[in-house]
Tab-separated table of C-alpha atoms in Angstrom:
chain	number	residue	atom	x	y	z
A	1	UNK	CA	0.104	-0.057	-0.006
A	2	UNK	CA	1.871	2.811	-1.370
A	3	UNK	CA	-0.840	5.349	-2.358
A	4	UNK	CA	-3.754	7.056	-0.758
A	5	UNK	CA	-5.956	5.331	-3.275
A	6	UNK	CA	-4.484	1.774	-2.547
A	7	UNK	CA	-5.171	2.253	1.173
A	8	UNK	CA	-8.871	3.487	0.490
A	9	UNK	CA	-9.526	0.447	-1.715
A	10	UNK	CA	-7.947	-1.933	0.564
A	11	UNK	CA	-10.041	-0.526	3.593
A	12	UNK	CA	-13.175	-0.880	1.558
A	13	UNK	CA	-13.913	2.748	1.255
A	14	UNK	CA	-15.575	5.001	-1.141
A	15	UNK	CA	-14.161	8.521	-1.264
A	16	UNK	CA	-14.197	11.726	-2.825
A	17	UNK	CA	-11.303	14.384	-3.406
A	18	UNK	CA	-11.427	18.123	-3.437
A	19	UNK	CA	-8.678	20.692	-4.377
A	20	UNK	CA	-8.445	23.339	-1.304
A	21	UNK	CA	-5.240	25.112	-2.696
A	22	UNK	CA	-6.570	27.527	-5.328
A	23	UNK	CA	-10.212	26.939	-5.415
A	24	UNK	CA	-12.579	24.321	-3.778
A	25	UNK	CA	-13.246	21.934	-6.684
A	26	UNK	CA	-13.845	18.428	-7.073
A	27	UNK	CA	-11.356	16.248	-8.572
A	28	UNK	CA	-12.705	12.926	-10.158
A	29	UNK	CA	-11.790	9.772	-8.681
A	30	UNK	CA	-10.294	8.346	-11.828
A	31	UNK	CA	-8.055	11.385	-12.274
A	32	UNK	CA	-6.945	11.382	-8.455
A	33	UNK	CA	-6.017	7.456	-8.827
A	34	UNK	CA	-3.717	8.591	-11.839
A	35	UNK	CA	-2.237	11.346	-9.686
A	36	UNK	CA	-1.872	9.129	-6.634
A	37	UNK	CA	0.058	6.454	-8.651
A	38	UNK	CA	2.190	9.179	-10.595
A	39	UNK	CA	0.598	8.582	-13.811
A	40	UNK	CA	-0.524	12.395	-13.953
A	41	UNK	CA	0.786	15.652	-12.538
A	42	UNK	CA	-1.395	17.012	-9.828
A	43	UNK	CA	-3.634	19.419	-11.857
A	44	UNK	CA	-3.721	22.398	-9.420
A	45	UNK	CA	-0.241	22.648	-7.634
A	46	UNK	CA	0.380	25.555	-5.263
A	47	UNK	CA	3.709	26.336	-3.736
A	48	UNK	CA	4.873	22.542	-4.724
A	49	UNK	CA	1.985	21.002	-2.879
A	50	UNK	CA	-1.368	19.409	-3.292
A	51	UNK	CA	-3.777	20.935	-0.887
A	52	UNK	CA	-6.550	18.299	-0.765
A	53	UNK	CA	-9.811	17.318	1.130
A	54	UNK	CA	-10.219	13.767	0.954
A	55	UNK	CA	-13.732	12.693	2.307
A	56	UNK	CA	-14.423	9.029	2.673
A	57	UNK	CA	-16.821	6.445	4.140
A	58	UNK	CA	-16.844	2.572	4.619
A	59	UNK	CA	-18.973	0.725	2.162
A	60	UNK	CA	-20.299	-2.018	4.353
A	61	UNK	CA	-21.290	0.455	7.358
A	62	UNK	CA	-22.368	3.439	5.426
A	63	UNK	CA	-21.629	5.519	8.519
A	64	UNK	CA	-20.299	8.829	9.045
A	65	UNK	CA	-18.310	10.288	6.478
A	66	UNK	CA	-14.595	11.134	7.544
A	67	UNK	CA	-12.338	13.870	6.198
A	68	UNK	CA	-8.594	14.310	5.867
A	69	UNK	CA	-7.155	17.759	4.887
A	70	UNK	CA	-3.871	16.859	3.540
A	71	UNK	CA	-0.853	18.874	2.202
A	72	UNK	CA	0.971	16.525	0.037
A	73	UNK	CA	4.521	17.606	-1.343
A	74	UNK	CA	5.046	17.482	-5.232
A	75	UNK	CA	8.139	16.910	-7.056
A	76	UNK	CA	9.867	19.162	-9.815
A	77	UNK	CA	7.249	17.483	-12.516
A	78	UNK	CA	4.365	18.007	-10.098
A	79	UNK	CA	3.995	14.436	-9.395
A	80	UNK	CA	2.648	13.571	-5.680
A	81	UNK	CA	5.590	11.979	-3.908
A	82	UNK	CA	4.880	8.348	-3.139
A	83	UNK	CA	7.254	8.388	-0.203
A	84	UNK	CA	5.072	11.016	1.598
A	85	UNK	CA	1.731	9.261	0.456
A	86	UNK	CA	3.487	5.945	2.174
A	87	UNK	CA	4.530	7.629	5.356
A	88	UNK	CA	1.060	8.929	5.752
A	89	UNK	CA	-0.421	5.767	5.377
A	90	UNK	CA	2.013	4.115	7.860
A	91	UNK	CA	0.867	6.539	10.502
A	92	UNK	CA	-2.622	5.584	9.854
A	93	UNK	CA	-2.094	2.066	10.056
A	94	UNK	CA	-0.067	2.379	13.117
A	95	UNK	CA	-3.175	4.268	14.525
A	96	UNK	CA	-5.656	1.787	13.297
A	97	UNK	CA	-3.721	-1.561	13.950
A	98	UNK	CA	-3.307	-4.181	11.205
A	99	UNK	CA	-6.909	-4.702	10.373
A	100	UNK	CA	-7.600	-2.063	7.659
A	101	UNK	CA	-11.195	-2.772	7.423
A	102	UNK	CA	-11.858	-1.769	11.025
A	103	UNK	CA	-14.241	1.040	11.755
A	104	UNK	CA	-12.309	4.285	11.528
A	105	UNK	CA	-12.615	6.087	14.507
A	106	UNK	CA	-12.551	9.615	16.100
A	107	UNK	CA	-9.534	8.463	18.196
A	108	UNK	CA	-7.867	8.126	14.724
A	109	UNK	CA	-8.728	11.522	13.667
A	110	UNK	CA	-7.351	13.014	16.769
A	111	UNK	CA	-3.996	11.279	16.297
A	112	UNK	CA	-3.694	12.323	12.709
A	113	UNK	CA	-4.103	16.083	13.742
A	114	UNK	CA	-0.452	16.546	14.366
A	115	UNK	CA	0.658	14.392	11.241
A	116	UNK	CA	2.909	16.752	9.308
A	117	UNK	CA	1.011	16.221	6.076
A	118	UNK	CA	-2.315	17.208	7.626
A	119	UNK	CA	-3.268	20.960	7.660
A	120	UNK	CA	-5.996	23.154	8.749
A	121	UNK	CA	-8.041	25.083	5.852
A	122	UNK	CA	-8.864	28.728	6.462
A	123	UNK	CA	-12.377	29.589	7.886
A	124	UNK	CA	-13.397	30.560	4.114
A	125	UNK	CA	-12.176	27.470	2.416
A	126	UNK	CA	-13.667	25.304	5.097
A	127	UNK	CA	-17.048	26.773	5.005
A	128	UNK	CA	-17.258	26.671	0.999
A	129	UNK	CA	-15.959	22.820	1.217
A	130	UNK	CA	-18.868	22.061	3.796
A	131	UNK	CA	-21.442	23.771	1.831
A	132	UNK	CA	-20.188	21.889	-1.327
A	133	UNK	CA	-20.095	18.747	0.103
A	134	UNK	CA	-23.416	19.021	1.623
A	135	UNK	CA	-24.829	19.863	-1.472
A	136	UNK	CA	-23.092	17.174	-3.425
A	137	UNK	CA	-24.468	14.603	-0.949
A	138	UNK	CA	-27.978	16.254	-0.933
A	139	UNK	CA	-27.503	17.192	2.646
A	140	UNK	CA	-29.661	20.116	4.027
A	141	UNK	CA	-28.021	23.333	4.312
A	142	UNK	CA	-26.621	24.828	7.394
A	143	UNK	CA	-28.851	26.794	10.304
A	144	UNK	CA	-27.450	30.190	8.508
A	145	UNK	CA	-29.029	29.491	5.136
A	146	UNK	CA	-32.459	31.042	5.846
A	147	UNK	CA	-31.188	34.316	7.250
A	148	UNK	CA	-28.957	34.597	4.237
A	149	UNK	CA	-31.893	33.921	1.848
A	150	UNK	CA	-33.965	36.367	3.538
A	151	UNK	CA	-31.178	39.173	3.178
A	152	UNK	CA	-30.923	38.419	-0.451
A	153	UNK	CA	-34.507	38.384	-0.977
A	154	UNK	CA	-34.104	42.464	-0.298
A	155	UNK	CA	-36.957	42.311	2.362
A	156	UNK	CA	-34.669	43.505	5.007
A	157	UNK	CA	-32.244	46.570	5.179
A	158	UNK	CA	-29.178	45.987	2.966
A	159	UNK	CA	-27.135	47.475	5.928
A	160	UNK	CA	-28.352	44.853	8.238
A	161	UNK	CA	-25.696	42.170	7.148
A	162	UNK	CA	-23.482	42.013	10.460
A	163	UNK	CA	-25.443	38.864	11.871
A	164	UNK	CA	-24.926	36.837	8.758
A	165	UNK	CA	-22.768	33.942	9.078
A	166	UNK	CA	-19.958	32.889	6.464
A	167	UNK	CA	-21.560	29.304	6.205
A	168	UNK	CA	-24.882	31.234	5.284
A	169	UNK	CA	-22.944	32.786	2.199
A	170	UNK	CA	-21.276	29.722	1.218
A	171	UNK	CA	-24.588	27.877	1.362
A	172	UNK	CA	-25.953	30.287	-0.858
A	173	UNK	CA	-23.297	30.079	-3.603
A	174	UNK	CA	-23.518	26.121	-3.417
A	175	UNK	CA	-27.086	26.130	-4.105
A	176	UNK	CA	-27.367	28.419	-7.045
A	177	UNK	CA	-29.923	26.168	-8.793
A	178	UNK	CA	-32.211	26.070	-5.656
A	179	UNK	CA	-34.779	28.561	-4.284
A	180	UNK	CA	-34.467	31.185	-7.152
A	181	UNK	CA	-30.900	31.936	-5.826
A	182	UNK	CA	-29.275	32.906	-8.900
A	183	UNK	CA	-31.912	35.734	-9.652
A	184	UNK	CA	-31.924	36.910	-6.166
A	185	UNK	CA	-28.134	37.288	-6.259
A	186	UNK	CA	-28.264	39.176	-9.486
A	187	UNK	CA	-30.789	41.405	-8.311
A	188	UNK	CA	-28.941	42.237	-4.992
A	189	UNK	CA	-25.520	43.310	-6.591
A	190	UNK	CA	-26.470	46.919	-7.140
A	191	UNK	CA	-27.327	47.259	-3.295
A	192	UNK	CA	-24.690	45.238	-1.262
A	193	UNK	CA	-22.419	47.044	0.811
A	194	UNK	CA	-18.779	46.247	0.456
A	195	UNK	CA	-18.453	43.497	3.157
A	196	UNK	CA	-21.377	41.319	2.143
A	197	UNK	CA	-20.489	41.771	-1.729
A	198	UNK	CA	-16.677	40.517	-1.113
A	199	UNK	CA	-17.817	37.458	0.876
A	200	UNK	CA	-20.255	36.616	-1.917
A	201	UNK	CA	-17.798	37.058	-4.476
A	202	UNK	CA	-15.133	34.853	-2.550
A	203	UNK	CA	-17.974	31.918	-2.143
A	204	UNK	CA	-19.048	32.260	-5.773
A	205	UNK	CA	-15.583	31.900	-7.097
A	206	UNK	CA	-15.630	27.980	-6.473
A	207	UNK	CA	-19.055	27.555	-8.255
A	208	UNK	CA	-19.348	26.142	-11.966
A	209	UNK	CA	-23.218	26.643	-11.884
A	210	UNK	CA	-23.251	30.439	-12.349
A	211	UNK	CA	-25.669	31.038	-15.297
A	212	UNK	CA	-25.147	33.334	-18.235
A	213	UNK	CA	-27.488	36.114	-16.836
A	214	UNK	CA	-25.878	36.158	-13.664
A	215	UNK	CA	-22.387	35.974	-14.848
A	216	UNK	CA	-23.461	39.095	-17.107
A	217	UNK	CA	-24.695	40.905	-14.211
A	218	UNK	CA	-21.481	40.031	-12.013
A	219	UNK	CA	-19.265	41.332	-14.923
A	220	UNK	CA	-21.128	44.411	-15.269
A	221	UNK	CA	-20.984	45.174	-11.507
A	222	UNK	CA	-17.263	44.639	-11.559
A	223	UNK	CA	-17.128	47.444	-14.381
A	224	UNK	CA	-19.628	49.812	-12.094
A	225	UNK	CA	-17.557	49.191	-8.947
A	226	UNK	CA	-14.375	50.133	-10.762
A	227	UNK	CA	-15.731	53.357	-11.930
A	228	UNK	CA	-16.746	54.154	-8.309
A	229	UNK	CA	-13.059	53.678	-7.388
A	230	UNK	CA	-13.721	50.255	-5.705
A	231	UNK	CA	-10.681	48.388	-6.966
A	232	UNK	CA	-10.668	45.580	-4.453
A	233	UNK	CA	-14.428	45.104	-5.261
A	234	UNK	CA	-13.705	44.783	-8.873
A	235	UNK	CA	-10.990	42.345	-8.404
A	236	UNK	CA	-13.111	40.031	-6.069
A	237	UNK	CA	-16.136	40.210	-8.832
A	238	UNK	CA	-13.504	38.906	-11.540
A	239	UNK	CA	-12.576	36.157	-9.008
A	240	UNK	CA	-16.308	35.484	-8.592
A	241	UNK	CA	-16.439	34.088	-12.075
A	242	UNK	CA	-13.299	31.952	-11.857
A	243	UNK	CA	-15.219	28.750	-11.929
A	244	UNK	CA	-17.886	30.007	-14.344
A	245	UNK	CA	-18.502	27.868	-17.469
A	246	UNK	CA	-19.435	30.914	-19.299
A	247	UNK	CA	-15.745	31.598	-20.305
A	248	UNK	CA	-16.460	34.411	-23.107
A	249	UNK	CA	-18.027	36.509	-20.529
A	250	UNK	CA	-15.012	36.513	-18.221
A	251	UNK	CA	-12.499	36.815	-20.687
A	252	UNK	CA	-14.030	39.920	-22.013
A	253	UNK	CA	-14.057	41.275	-18.314
A	254	UNK	CA	-10.428	40.598	-18.034
A	255	UNK	CA	-9.743	42.305	-21.465
A	256	UNK	CA	-11.385	45.285	-20.458
A	257	UNK	CA	-9.515	45.192	-16.889
A	258	UNK	CA	-6.459	45.167	-18.889
A	259	UNK	CA	-6.968	48.712	-19.932
A	260	UNK	CA	-7.687	50.145	-16.551
A	261	UNK	CA	-5.895	51.192	-13.472
A	262	UNK	CA	-6.149	47.574	-12.232
A	263	UNK	CA	-2.854	46.888	-13.991
A	264	UNK	CA	-1.119	48.824	-10.865
A	265	UNK	CA	-2.436	46.374	-8.447
A	266	UNK	CA	-0.515	43.832	-7.138
A	267	UNK	CA	-3.668	41.962	-5.739
A	268	UNK	CA	-4.955	41.908	-9.504
A	269	UNK	CA	-2.081	40.059	-10.719
A	270	UNK	CA	-2.179	37.481	-7.837
A	271	UNK	CA	-5.998	37.161	-8.471
A	272	UNK	CA	-5.497	36.122	-11.932
A	273	UNK	CA	-2.784	33.573	-11.171
A	274	UNK	CA	-4.306	32.027	-7.960
A	275	UNK	CA	-8.000	32.013	-9.153
A	276	UNK	CA	-8.383	32.577	-12.894
A	277	UNK	CA	-5.542	30.970	-14.367
A	278	UNK	CA	-7.642	29.198	-16.762
A	279	UNK	CA	-8.198	32.327	-18.693
A	280	UNK	CA	-4.555	32.323	-19.459
A	281	UNK	CA	-4.761	29.332	-21.655
A	282	UNK	CA	-5.728	31.880	-24.293
A	283	UNK	CA	-1.904	32.902	-25.208
A	284	UNK	CA	-3.129	36.326	-26.399
A	285	UNK	CA	-4.300	36.882	-22.858
A	286	UNK	CA	-1.289	35.135	-21.391
A	287	UNK	CA	0.936	37.496	-23.388
A	288	UNK	CA	-1.153	40.675	-22.113
A	289	UNK	CA	-0.795	39.459	-18.779
A	290	UNK	CA	2.634	38.906	-18.768
A	291	UNK	CA	3.468	42.224	-20.577
A	292	UNK	CA	1.386	44.262	-18.181
A	293	UNK	CA	3.086	42.498	-15.079
A	294	UNK	CA	6.718	42.940	-16.490
A	295	UNK	CA	5.808	46.810	-17.252
A	296	UNK	CA	4.120	47.596	-13.785
A	297	UNK	CA	5.414	44.946	-11.272
A	298	UNK	CA	8.450	43.287	-12.619
A	299	UNK	CA	9.714	42.198	-9.276
A	300	UNK	CA	6.582	39.813	-8.910
A	301	UNK	CA	7.419	38.422	-12.398
A	302	UNK	CA	9.492	35.501	-11.352
A	303	UNK	CA	7.053	34.570	-8.643
A	304	UNK	CA	4.061	34.541	-10.578
A	305	UNK	CA	5.803	32.867	-13.779
A	306	UNK	CA	6.988	29.831	-11.398
A	307	UNK	CA	3.403	29.538	-10.047
A	308	UNK	CA	1.857	29.489	-13.676
A	309	UNK	CA	4.446	27.466	-15.206
A	310	UNK	CA	3.805	24.550	-12.567
A	311	UNK	CA	0.311	24.238	-13.761
A	312	UNK	CA	0.053	21.258	-16.001
A	313	UNK	CA	-2.340	22.891	-18.407
A	314	UNK	CA	-0.408	26.101	-18.647
A	315	UNK	CA	3.211	24.932	-18.742
A	316	UNK	CA	3.810	24.699	-22.432
A	317	UNK	CA	2.034	27.968	-23.091
A	318	UNK	CA	4.008	29.719	-20.474
A	319	UNK	CA	7.244	28.484	-21.608
A	320	UNK	CA	6.492	29.342	-25.241
A	321	UNK	CA	6.523	33.110	-23.854
A	322	UNK	CA	10.208	32.868	-23.361
A	323	UNK	CA	10.544	32.297	-27.140
A	324	UNK	CA	8.702	35.137	-28.487
A	325	UNK	CA	10.637	37.441	-30.455
A	326	UNK	CA	7.947	40.238	-30.558
A	327	UNK	CA	8.002	41.400	-26.902
A	328	UNK	CA	8.525	44.608	-25.101
A	329	UNK	CA	11.775	45.698	-23.545
A	330	UNK	CA	10.175	45.316	-20.257
A	331	UNK	CA	9.105	41.685	-20.704
A	332	UNK	CA	12.429	40.813	-22.201
A	333	UNK	CA	14.145	42.480	-19.048
A	334	UNK	CA	11.843	40.428	-16.768
A	335	UNK	CA	12.727	37.172	-18.480
A	336	UNK	CA	16.416	37.985	-18.145
A	337	UNK	CA	15.800	38.623	-14.236
A	338	UNK	CA	14.149	35.354	-14.248
A	339	UNK	CA	16.944	33.387	-15.755
A	340	UNK	CA	19.672	35.248	-13.550
A	341	UNK	CA	17.679	34.204	-10.463
A	342	UNK	CA	17.538	30.765	-11.709
A	343	UNK	CA	21.412	30.898	-12.090
A	344	UNK	CA	22.072	32.152	-8.548
A	345	UNK	CA	19.677	29.315	-7.253
A	346	UNK	CA	21.445	26.447	-9.102
């Protein structure tokens, strides 16, 4: 038993895996098995690690689901290190005894808390993960859901948001196709104060079910907030569309933002690399992104280049930017700094 999937299969467990590093997003079991056995690079690396939530349950008993939050190291090729998986499994087996089909107890969960491969997600990621899992397994929303629905219905004062729980926002975002939530969110955007707007955006960025009408309203709201000088809100509203399937809407929004003052904001570049990286699969947008970064925040270029080149779906396109002959002097200089840094670290 060298891999996580080996262990779960021999323990007669069913499981689901979620990435918690960049976005909260489900990874297909078949894909994760390829990752665990080093047939495929981890699709969403961050800081040379895979941050995953592994929820599992034993087939025979169908009792409570258990969750491990794991921070697994990746090698230079983005492969999940087998030695790390084996080490973690060894700890589990020592805690359980030799019978891998024994019921997995809460005691084991406590013992694993101090394991070097276990991490504690942020409160935001944890709330979003809980909301997504409950929705996926057709479980009820949290007790915060009725209050958030009432607030977004517009029946109360828009300033009365202080008692709303983060879990309620996460539940609302996870249940876009229920209770008229897409329309309620779209109708509320013009009225939301900064704090609830920002919390909503952070929860929405993990959702694939945003429909075209809501996506268009979010993009329009991003433009409105930017005109009002609310740059943080404009960046978060771009992030809100990170998982949206309406790619043309978000690509147009990014294209528009490339011609605004946001190109001077460090957080804008980080948001695109960390949340909206799939847009950079468009090589024109990727080049525009690198040109803006090199011209306005050159010192950040090596860090974000390294982050993006580690993503398997982007790697070849990012590397091809190094070979472009038609690039600005600033981008040429940034690439030169990148290579000089690599030589120093060699």
